[in-house]
Amino acid sequence: MIWNETMECMSREDMRKLQGIRLRNTVDRIYHNCEPYRKRMQEHGVAPDDIRSIDDIVKLPFTSKKDLRDYYPFGLLSSPLSEIVRVHASSGTTGKPIVAGYTRNDLGIWGEAGARCFTAFGLGKQDVVQVSYGYGLFTGGLGAHGAVENIGGTVIPMSSGNTEKQIMLMHDLGAVGLACTPSYALYLADALHDSHIPREEFQLKVGAFGAEPWTEAMRKELEAKLGIKAYDLYGLTEIIGPGVGHECQCQNGTHLCEDHFYPEIVHPETGQPVAPGETGELVFSTITKDGMPLLRFRTRDLTYLNYEKCACGRTSVRMGRILGRCDDMLIIRGVNVFPSQVEAVICEMPELEPHYFIVVDRVNNLDTFEVQVEVKEDFYSDEVSKLLDLRKRIVHRLQSVTGLSPDVKLVEPRSIERSQGKAKRVNDKRKFQ
Ligand code: DLL
């Protein structure tokens, strides 16, 4: 099923025309209503009249997370505060959070985008969906909640935590959909197993997972453990929240709602557009929002775009899995390593649980790279020689994928801390030295 066929299946030519018109209106709105943006554009030597089509977007200056911090909390609004009906915030690594303001119209756009996502996951009016993203300043809970209500489904507004109750209600209320982070889904999968309630008594069929990077291997793991189809749900507070993009039944790329959020890929260092299909930093311009429209917002997320029509019938551009954030990239002994590379290796080995933790440190001026990984119950009690052999194979695989030879520590099942929201899988001790 497709929620909005007109928009999701539009020809490329018509889409670009529409995006051009919407961008022009947005630039006009921002220029006349947001002082810091006007100044930035003037410094950059660009005026609203210079934007005639979507191709002109490259003339506009970038917006960064730093800008949102500098103008905290409301400096980048293009609507008066009296029009803002909701705020959300994302916690940054340091200091003040980033605050986003939404008008009623913006909430409508969010609801529309969310409805496209949950429809593409195969959910509808008849379905009960358990929303186990956190409710509150985080956009996950309320975002998924609005989306499910919009498609006429029945929401269980669980929020995260209280795992036993999660399982009880999932079972008793017949949840067909589960919306949470992939790491919390793993946690719930273990809890479901521990409950000793037979799987057949659950109705669960669909996972709407996002808010953190997850690999293809993790998808397989979650689908097998929970007996569901697991779909990617993408978004970020600054742009709207969950609903910026979603997978479809083909599970072959994340469709972006590009009639609302225009994507570009640029080189993370130079800011120059990369060649089509190449990986780089994802940049979004919101082209329909009123409250806090953003131009060329640097997400720090690394991915690529694919403009080919999808087998599902949608023509909307698809992005590849988020490889990680530029900020998450670890540079260990000069080599770039993403936690997602470690995850892919761990999930492919049947002896291991998909739980891992990376510790990076610097000892005597040399970087150390430790990977802790949980061994499955059946293997953990195995002979020492088998464990040593397993350890050797993991080191070997990680070496061929990352180019580095980590110190692998096999740990007991369930000893790595579980997450109920976004997982923390790295401790880079060098940052505090
Ligand atoms: O995480 C919004 C969201 C909630 C998306 C629920 C999906 C589901 P923030 O807290 O602002 O917003 O974090 C945004 O999380 O820039 C990515 O780095 C990461 N992220 C979000 N979705 C995905 C995904 C929400 N599907 C940041 N895959 C983004 C990989 C994701 N990373």
Coordinates of C-alpha atoms and ligand atoms in Angstrom, one line a residue:
M1 CA 0.0 0.0 0.0
I2 CA 1.1 3.5 -0.8
W3 CA -0.3 6.4 1.4
N4 CA 0.2 9.3 -1.0
E5 CA 0.6 7.9 -4.5
T6 CA 0.7 11.4 -6.1
M7 CA 3.7 12.4 -4.1
E8 CA 5.5 9.1 -3.6
C9 CA 5.3 8.0 -7.3
M10 CA 5.7 11.4 -9.0
S11 CA 7.9 11.6 -12.1
R12 CA 11.4 12.9 -11.5
E13 CA 10.8 15.9 -13.7
D14 CA 7.6 16.9 -11.9
M15 CA 9.2 16.3 -8.5
R16 CA 12.1 18.6 -9.3
K17 CA 9.7 21.3 -10.5
L18 CA 7.7 21.0 -7.3
Q19 CA 10.8 21.0 -5.1
G20 CA 11.9 24.2 -6.9
I21 CA 8.7 26.0 -6.2
R22 CA 8.7 24.9 -2.6
L23 CA 12.3 25.8 -2.1
R24 CA 11.7 29.3 -3.5
N25 CA 8.8 29.8 -1.1
T26 CA 10.8 28.6 1.9
V27 CA 13.8 30.8 1.1
D28 CA 11.5 33.7 0.8
R29 CA 9.9 32.9 4.1
I30 CA 13.2 32.5 5.9
Y31 CA 14.7 35.6 4.4
H32 CA 11.9 37.8 5.5
N33 CA 11.2 36.2 8.9
C34 CA 14.6 35.0 10.3
E35 CA 17.2 37.7 11.0
P36 CA 20.3 35.4 11.4
Y37 CA 19.4 33.5 8.2
R38 CA 18.9 36.8 6.3
K39 CA 22.3 38.0 7.4
R40 CA 23.9 34.7 6.5
M41 CA 22.4 34.8 3.0
Q42 CA 23.5 38.4 2.5
E43 CA 27.1 37.6 3.6
H44 CA 26.9 34.7 1.2
G45 CA 25.8 37.1 -1.6
V46 CA 22.5 35.3 -2.3
A47 CA 19.0 36.7 -2.3
P48 CA 15.6 35.0 -2.7
D49 CA 15.4 36.0 -6.3
D50 CA 18.5 34.0 -7.1
I51 CA 16.6 30.7 -6.4
R52 CA 14.7 29.9 -9.6
S53 CA 14.8 26.1 -9.6
I54 CA 16.0 23.3 -7.3
D55 CA 19.4 23.4 -9.0
D56 CA 20.0 26.8 -7.4
I57 CA 20.0 25.2 -4.0
V58 CA 23.9 25.0 -4.1
K59 CA 24.0 28.8 -4.0
L60 CA 22.6 28.7 -0.4
P61 CA 24.8 28.6 2.7
F62 CA 24.8 25.5 4.9
T63 CA 23.3 25.3 8.4
S64 CA 25.0 23.3 11.1
K65 CA 24.2 21.9 14.5
K66 CA 26.5 24.7 15.8
D67 CA 24.1 27.3 14.3
L68 CA 21.2 25.7 16.2
R69 CA 23.2 25.9 19.4
D70 CA 24.4 29.5 18.8
Y71 CA 20.8 30.6 18.3
Y72 CA 19.4 28.5 21.1
P73 CA 16.5 28.2 21.8
F74 CA 14.3 30.1 19.3
G75 CA 16.7 32.2 17.2
L76 CA 16.2 30.2 14.0
L77 CA 12.4 30.3 14.0
S78 CA 10.7 31.7 11.0
S79 CA 7.3 31.9 12.7
P80 CA 6.4 33.9 15.8
L81 CA 6.4 31.9 19.0
S82 CA 2.6 32.3 19.2
E83 CA 2.4 30.0 16.1
I84 CA 4.6 27.3 17.7
V85 CA 2.4 24.6 19.2
R86 CA 5.1 22.1 20.2
V87 CA 8.8 21.8 20.9
H88 CA 11.1 18.8 20.9
A89 CA 14.8 18.7 21.7
S90 CA 17.7 16.4 21.0
S91 CA 20.4 16.0 23.5
G92 CA 23.8 17.0 22.1
T93 CA 27.1 15.6 23.2
T94 CA 27.8 18.8 25.2
G95 CA 26.0 21.7 26.8
K96 CA 22.6 22.8 25.7
P97 CA 20.2 20.6 23.6
I98 CA 19.0 21.5 20.2
V99 CA 15.5 22.8 20.3
A100 CA 13.0 22.5 17.4
G101 CA 9.7 24.3 17.2
Y102 CA 6.7 23.1 15.2
T103 CA 3.6 25.0 14.0
R104 CA 0.3 23.2 13.6
N105 CA 1.1 23.0 9.9
D106 CA 4.5 21.4 10.7
L107 CA 2.7 18.8 12.8
G108 CA 0.5 18.1 9.9
I109 CA 3.5 17.5 7.6
W110 CA 5.0 15.2 10.3
G111 CA 1.7 13.2 10.5
E112 CA 1.7 12.9 6.7
A113 CA 5.3 11.8 6.5
G114 CA 4.8 9.3 9.4
A115 CA 1.7 7.9 7.7
R116 CA 3.7 7.2 4.5
C117 CA 6.2 5.3 6.6
F118 CA 3.9 3.1 8.6
T119 CA 1.8 2.4 5.5
A120 CA 4.9 1.3 3.6
F121 CA 5.7 -1.1 6.5
G122 CA 2.4 -2.8 5.7
L123 CA 0.5 -1.5 8.7
G124 CA -3.0 0.0 8.5
K125 CA -6.3 0.7 10.3
Q126 CA -6.7 -2.8 11.5
D127 CA -3.4 -3.0 13.3
V128 CA -2.4 -2.5 16.9
V129 CA 1.1 -0.8 17.1
Q130 CA 3.1 -0.7 20.3
V131 CA 5.2 2.5 20.4
S132 CA 8.2 1.8 22.6
Y133 CA 10.3 4.8 21.6
G134 CA 10.7 7.2 24.5
Y135 CA 7.9 9.8 24.8
G136 CA 9.0 13.3 25.7
L137 CA 11.4 15.8 24.3
F138 CA 12.8 12.9 22.1
T139 CA 10.8 12.9 18.8
G140 CA 10.6 9.1 18.7
G141 CA 7.5 8.4 20.9
L142 CA 5.2 11.2 19.8
G143 CA 6.4 11.0 16.2
A144 CA 5.5 7.3 15.8
H145 CA 2.4 7.8 17.9
G146 CA 1.1 10.5 15.5
A147 CA 1.9 8.4 12.5
V148 CA 0.0 5.4 13.7
E149 CA -3.0 7.5 14.7
N150 CA -3.0 9.1 11.2
I151 CA -3.2 5.7 9.4
G152 CA -6.1 4.8 11.8
G153 CA -4.2 2.1 13.6
T154 CA -4.5 1.6 17.3
V155 CA -1.5 2.9 19.3
I156 CA -0.2 1.5 22.6
P157 CA 1.7 4.5 23.9
M158 CA 4.1 2.4 25.9
S159 CA 7.3 4.5 25.8
S160 CA 10.5 2.7 26.7
G161 CA 11.3 0.8 29.8
N162 CA 9.2 -1.5 32.0
T163 CA 10.1 -4.5 29.9
E164 CA 7.9 -7.1 31.5
K165 CA 4.8 -4.9 31.0
Q166 CA 5.9 -4.3 27.4
I167 CA 5.7 -8.1 26.8
M168 CA 2.5 -8.5 28.6
L169 CA 0.7 -5.8 26.7
M170 CA 2.2 -6.8 23.4
H171 CA 0.7 -10.2 24.0
D172 CA -2.6 -9.3 25.6
L173 CA -3.4 -6.5 23.2
G174 CA -2.2 -8.3 20.1
A175 CA 0.4 -5.8 18.9
V176 CA 1.2 -6.4 15.2
G177 CA 3.7 -3.6 15.0
L178 CA 6.5 -2.6 17.3
A179 CA 8.2 0.8 17.0
C180 CA 11.4 1.2 19.0
T181 CA 15.2 1.4 18.5
P182 CA 16.8 -1.8 17.1
S183 CA 18.8 -2.1 20.3
Y184 CA 15.7 -2.0 22.4
A185 CA 14.1 -4.5 20.0
L186 CA 16.9 -6.9 20.8
Y187 CA 16.3 -6.4 24.5
L188 CA 12.6 -7.1 24.0
A189 CA 13.4 -10.2 22.0
D190 CA 15.3 -11.6 25.0
A191 CA 12.5 -10.6 27.3
L192 CA 10.0 -12.3 25.0
H193 CA 12.0 -15.5 25.1
D194 CA 12.3 -15.4 28.9
S195 CA 8.6 -14.9 29.3
H196 CA 8.1 -18.5 28.1
I197 CA 4.9 -17.4 26.4
P198 CA 4.8 -19.3 23.1
R199 CA 5.6 -17.2 20.1
E200 CA 2.4 -18.2 18.3
E201 CA 0.4 -16.4 21.0
F202 CA 1.9 -13.1 19.8
Q203 CA 0.6 -11.3 16.7
L204 CA 3.8 -9.4 16.1
K205 CA 4.7 -9.1 12.4
V206 CA 6.4 -5.7 11.8
G207 CA 9.2 -3.7 13.4
A208 CA 9.6 0.0 12.7
F209 CA 13.1 0.5 13.9
G210 CA 15.4 3.5 13.8
A211 CA 16.9 6.4 15.7
E212 CA 20.3 4.8 15.6
P213 CA 22.5 3.1 13.0
W214 CA 21.9 -0.6 12.5
T215 CA 23.3 -3.0 9.9
E216 CA 21.8 -5.4 7.5
A217 CA 23.2 -8.2 9.7
M218 CA 21.3 -6.8 12.7
R219 CA 18.1 -6.8 10.6
K220 CA 18.5 -10.5 10.0
E221 CA 19.2 -11.1 13.7
L222 CA 16.1 -9.1 14.7
E223 CA 13.9 -10.7 12.1
A224 CA 14.9 -14.2 13.2
K225 CA 14.7 -13.5 16.9
L226 CA 11.3 -11.8 16.8
G227 CA 9.9 -13.6 13.8
I228 CA 9.0 -10.4 12.1
K229 CA 9.9 -8.1 9.1
A230 CA 12.1 -5.3 10.4
Y231 CA 11.9 -2.0 8.5
D232 CA 14.1 1.1 8.7
L233 CA 12.6 4.3 10.0
Y234 CA 14.8 7.4 9.7
G235 CA 14.5 11.0 11.0
L236 CA 16.1 13.7 13.0
T237 CA 14.7 16.3 15.4
E238 CA 16.0 19.3 13.4
I239 CA 14.2 18.2 10.2
I240 CA 11.0 16.8 11.7
G241 CA 11.6 13.5 13.7
P242 CA 10.8 10.0 12.6
G243 CA 9.3 10.2 9.2
V244 CA 12.0 11.8 7.1
G245 CA 12.5 8.4 5.5
H246 CA 11.3 4.8 5.5
E247 CA 11.8 1.4 3.9
C248 CA 9.1 -0.3 1.9
Q249 CA 8.2 -4.0 1.4
C250 CA 11.3 -4.4 -0.8
Q251 CA 13.7 -3.6 2.1
N252 CA 16.1 -2.2 -0.5
G253 CA 16.9 1.4 0.6
T254 CA 15.1 4.0 2.7
H255 CA 12.7 6.2 0.7
L256 CA 12.9 9.9 1.6
C257 CA 9.9 12.1 1.7
E258 CA 11.6 14.4 -0.7
D259 CA 8.6 16.6 -1.5
H260 CA 9.1 17.9 2.1
F261 CA 12.8 17.3 2.9
Y262 CA 15.1 17.8 0.0
P263 CA 18.3 15.7 0.3
E264 CA 21.8 16.3 -1.0
I265 CA 25.1 14.4 -0.4
V266 CA 28.2 16.4 0.1
H267 CA 31.8 15.7 0.9
P268 CA 32.0 15.9 4.7
E269 CA 35.1 18.0 4.6
T270 CA 34.8 20.2 1.6
G271 CA 31.0 20.5 1.5
Q272 CA 31.1 20.0 -2.3
P273 CA 28.5 17.8 -3.9
V274 CA 29.8 14.2 -4.5
A275 CA 29.3 12.3 -7.7
P276 CA 25.9 10.6 -8.0
G277 CA 25.7 7.4 -6.0
E278 CA 28.8 8.2 -4.0
T279 CA 28.9 8.1 -0.2
G280 CA 29.1 11.4 1.7
E281 CA 27.3 13.5 4.3
L282 CA 23.6 13.8 4.0
V283 CA 22.2 17.4 3.9
F284 CA 18.5 18.3 4.1
S285 CA 16.6 21.4 3.3
T286 CA 13.0 21.5 4.6
I287 CA 10.9 22.9 1.8
T288 CA 7.4 23.0 3.4
K289 CA 7.9 23.7 7.1
D290 CA 6.9 27.0 8.7
G291 CA 8.2 27.0 12.3
M292 CA 11.9 26.2 11.9
P293 CA 12.6 25.6 8.2
L294 CA 16.3 24.8 7.7
L295 CA 18.3 25.3 4.6
R296 CA 21.1 22.8 3.7
F297 CA 21.3 21.3 7.2
R298 CA 24.4 19.2 7.7
T299 CA 23.2 16.0 9.4
R300 CA 26.7 14.4 9.9
D301 CA 25.1 11.1 8.7
L302 CA 27.0 9.3 6.0
T303 CA 25.1 7.6 3.2
Y304 CA 24.4 7.7 -0.5
L305 CA 21.4 8.3 -2.7
N306 CA 19.8 6.1 -5.4
Y307 CA 17.3 7.8 -7.8
E308 CA 16.2 4.6 -9.6
K309 CA 12.5 3.7 -9.4
C310 CA 11.9 1.1 -6.7
A311 CA 10.2 -2.3 -7.4
C312 CA 7.4 -1.1 -5.0
G313 CA 6.3 1.5 -7.5
R314 CA 7.6 4.5 -5.5
T315 CA 9.8 6.9 -7.4
S316 CA 11.0 8.7 -4.3
V317 CA 14.7 8.7 -3.9
R318 CA 16.2 6.0 -1.7
M319 CA 19.2 6.4 0.7
G320 CA 21.5 3.6 1.6
R321 CA 21.8 2.5 5.2
I322 CA 23.4 5.1 7.4
L323 CA 27.0 4.0 7.7
G324 CA 27.4 6.0 10.8
R325 CA 27.8 9.7 11.7
C326 CA 31.0 11.6 10.8
D327 CA 31.3 12.1 14.6
D328 CA 31.0 8.4 15.3
M329 CA 33.9 7.5 13.1
L330 CA 36.8 6.3 15.3
I331 CA 40.3 6.9 14.1
I332 CA 42.4 4.2 15.6
R333 CA 46.1 4.1 14.8
G334 CA 45.2 6.3 11.8
V335 CA 42.6 3.9 10.5
N336 CA 39.0 4.9 10.1
V337 CA 36.6 2.5 11.8
F338 CA 32.8 2.6 12.1
P339 CA 31.0 0.7 14.9
S340 CA 28.7 -0.6 12.2
Q341 CA 31.7 -2.6 10.7
V342 CA 32.2 -4.3 14.0
E343 CA 28.5 -5.0 14.3
A344 CA 28.3 -6.6 10.8
V345 CA 31.1 -9.0 11.7
I346 CA 29.6 -9.9 15.1
C347 CA 26.1 -10.5 13.7
E348 CA 27.4 -12.9 11.0
M349 CA 28.9 -15.3 13.5
P350 CA 26.3 -17.8 14.9
E351 CA 28.2 -18.3 18.1
L352 CA 27.8 -14.7 19.1
E353 CA 25.0 -12.6 20.6
P354 CA 24.5 -9.3 18.7
H355 CA 25.7 -7.3 21.7
Y356 CA 29.1 -5.7 21.7
F357 CA 31.0 -2.8 23.2
I358 CA 34.1 -1.1 21.9
V359 CA 36.7 0.5 24.1
V360 CA 39.4 2.7 22.6
D361 CA 42.2 4.1 24.7
R362 CA 45.7 5.4 24.3
V363 CA 48.5 3.7 26.3
N364 CA 52.1 4.8 25.9
N365 CA 51.1 6.9 23.0
L366 CA 49.6 3.9 21.2
D367 CA 45.9 3.5 20.5
T368 CA 44.3 0.4 21.9
F369 CA 41.2 -1.2 20.4
E370 CA 39.2 -3.6 22.5
V371 CA 36.0 -5.3 21.4
Q372 CA 33.9 -7.0 24.0
V373 CA 31.4 -9.5 22.6
E374 CA 28.8 -11.8 24.2
V375 CA 29.0 -15.5 23.4
K376 CA 25.8 -17.4 23.2
E377 CA 24.9 -19.6 26.2
D378 CA 25.5 -22.9 24.4
F379 CA 29.0 -21.9 23.3
Y380 CA 30.0 -20.1 26.4
S381 CA 30.1 -23.3 28.4
D382 CA 32.1 -25.0 25.7
E383 CA 35.7 -26.1 26.0
V384 CA 38.4 -23.5 26.4
S385 CA 40.1 -24.5 23.1
K386 CA 36.9 -23.9 21.2
L387 CA 36.6 -20.5 22.8
L388 CA 40.2 -19.7 21.9
D389 CA 39.5 -20.8 18.4
L390 CA 36.3 -18.6 18.2
R391 CA 38.3 -15.6 19.5
K392 CA 40.9 -16.1 16.8
R393 CA 38.3 -16.2 14.1
I394 CA 36.6 -13.0 15.3
V395 CA 40.0 -11.2 15.4
H396 CA 40.7 -12.5 11.9
R397 CA 37.3 -11.3 10.5
L398 CA 37.6 -7.9 12.2
Q399 CA 41.1 -7.5 10.9
S400 CA 40.0 -8.2 7.3
V401 CA 37.0 -5.8 7.6
T402 CA 38.6 -2.9 9.6
G403 CA 42.3 -3.4 8.8
L404 CA 43.1 -3.5 12.5
S405 CA 43.7 -6.3 14.9
P406 CA 41.5 -5.7 18.0
D407 CA 41.9 -7.2 21.4
V408 CA 38.7 -9.3 21.5
K409 CA 37.2 -10.1 24.9
L410 CA 34.6 -12.9 25.0
V411 CA 32.2 -12.1 27.8
E412 CA 29.3 -14.0 29.4
P413 CA 25.8 -13.9 27.8
R414 CA 23.8 -10.8 29.1
S415 CA 26.8 -9.1 30.7
I416 CA 26.9 -6.1 28.3
E417 CA 24.7 -3.3 29.4
R418 CA 21.4 -3.2 27.5
S419 CA 19.8 -0.1 26.1
Q420 CA 16.2 1.0 26.2
G421 CA 16.7 3.9 23.8
K422 CA 19.7 4.7 21.6
A423 CA 22.5 2.2 22.4
K424 CA 25.9 3.4 23.6
R425 CA 28.3 1.0 22.1
V426 CA 31.6 2.9 22.3
N427 CA 33.8 4.2 25.0
D428 CA 36.6 6.3 23.5
K429 CA 38.7 7.1 26.6
R430 CA 41.1 9.2 24.5
K431 CA 38.6 12.0 24.5
F432 CA 39.1 12.6 28.2
Q433 CA 42.9 12.5 28.2
Ligands
DLL1 O1 16.4 9.8 16.4 C1 14.4 10.6 15.3 C2 13.9 9.2 15.2 C3 13.2 8.6 16.2 C4 14.2 8.5 14.0 C5 12.7 7.4 16.0 C6 13.7 7.2 13.9 C7 12.9 6.7 14.8 P1 17.5 12.5 16.9 O2 17.4 12.1 18.3 O3 17.6 14.0 16.6 O4 16.2 12.0 16.1 O5 18.7 11.8 16.2 C8 18.9 11.8 14.8 O6 19.8 9.6 14.8 O7 20.9 12.1 12.5 C9 21.0 9.7 12.8 O8 22.4 9.8 13.2 C10 20.3 8.8 13.8 N1 19.3 8.0 13.2 C11 18.0 8.2 13.2 N2 17.3 7.3 12.5 C12 18.2 6.4 12.0 C13 18.2 5.3 11.2 C14 15.8 10.7 16.0 N3 17.1 4.7 10.8 C15 20.0 11.0 14.4 N4 19.4 4.7 10.9 C16 20.2 11.0 13.0 C17 20.5 5.2 11.3 C18 19.5 6.9 12.4 N5 20.6 6.3 12.1

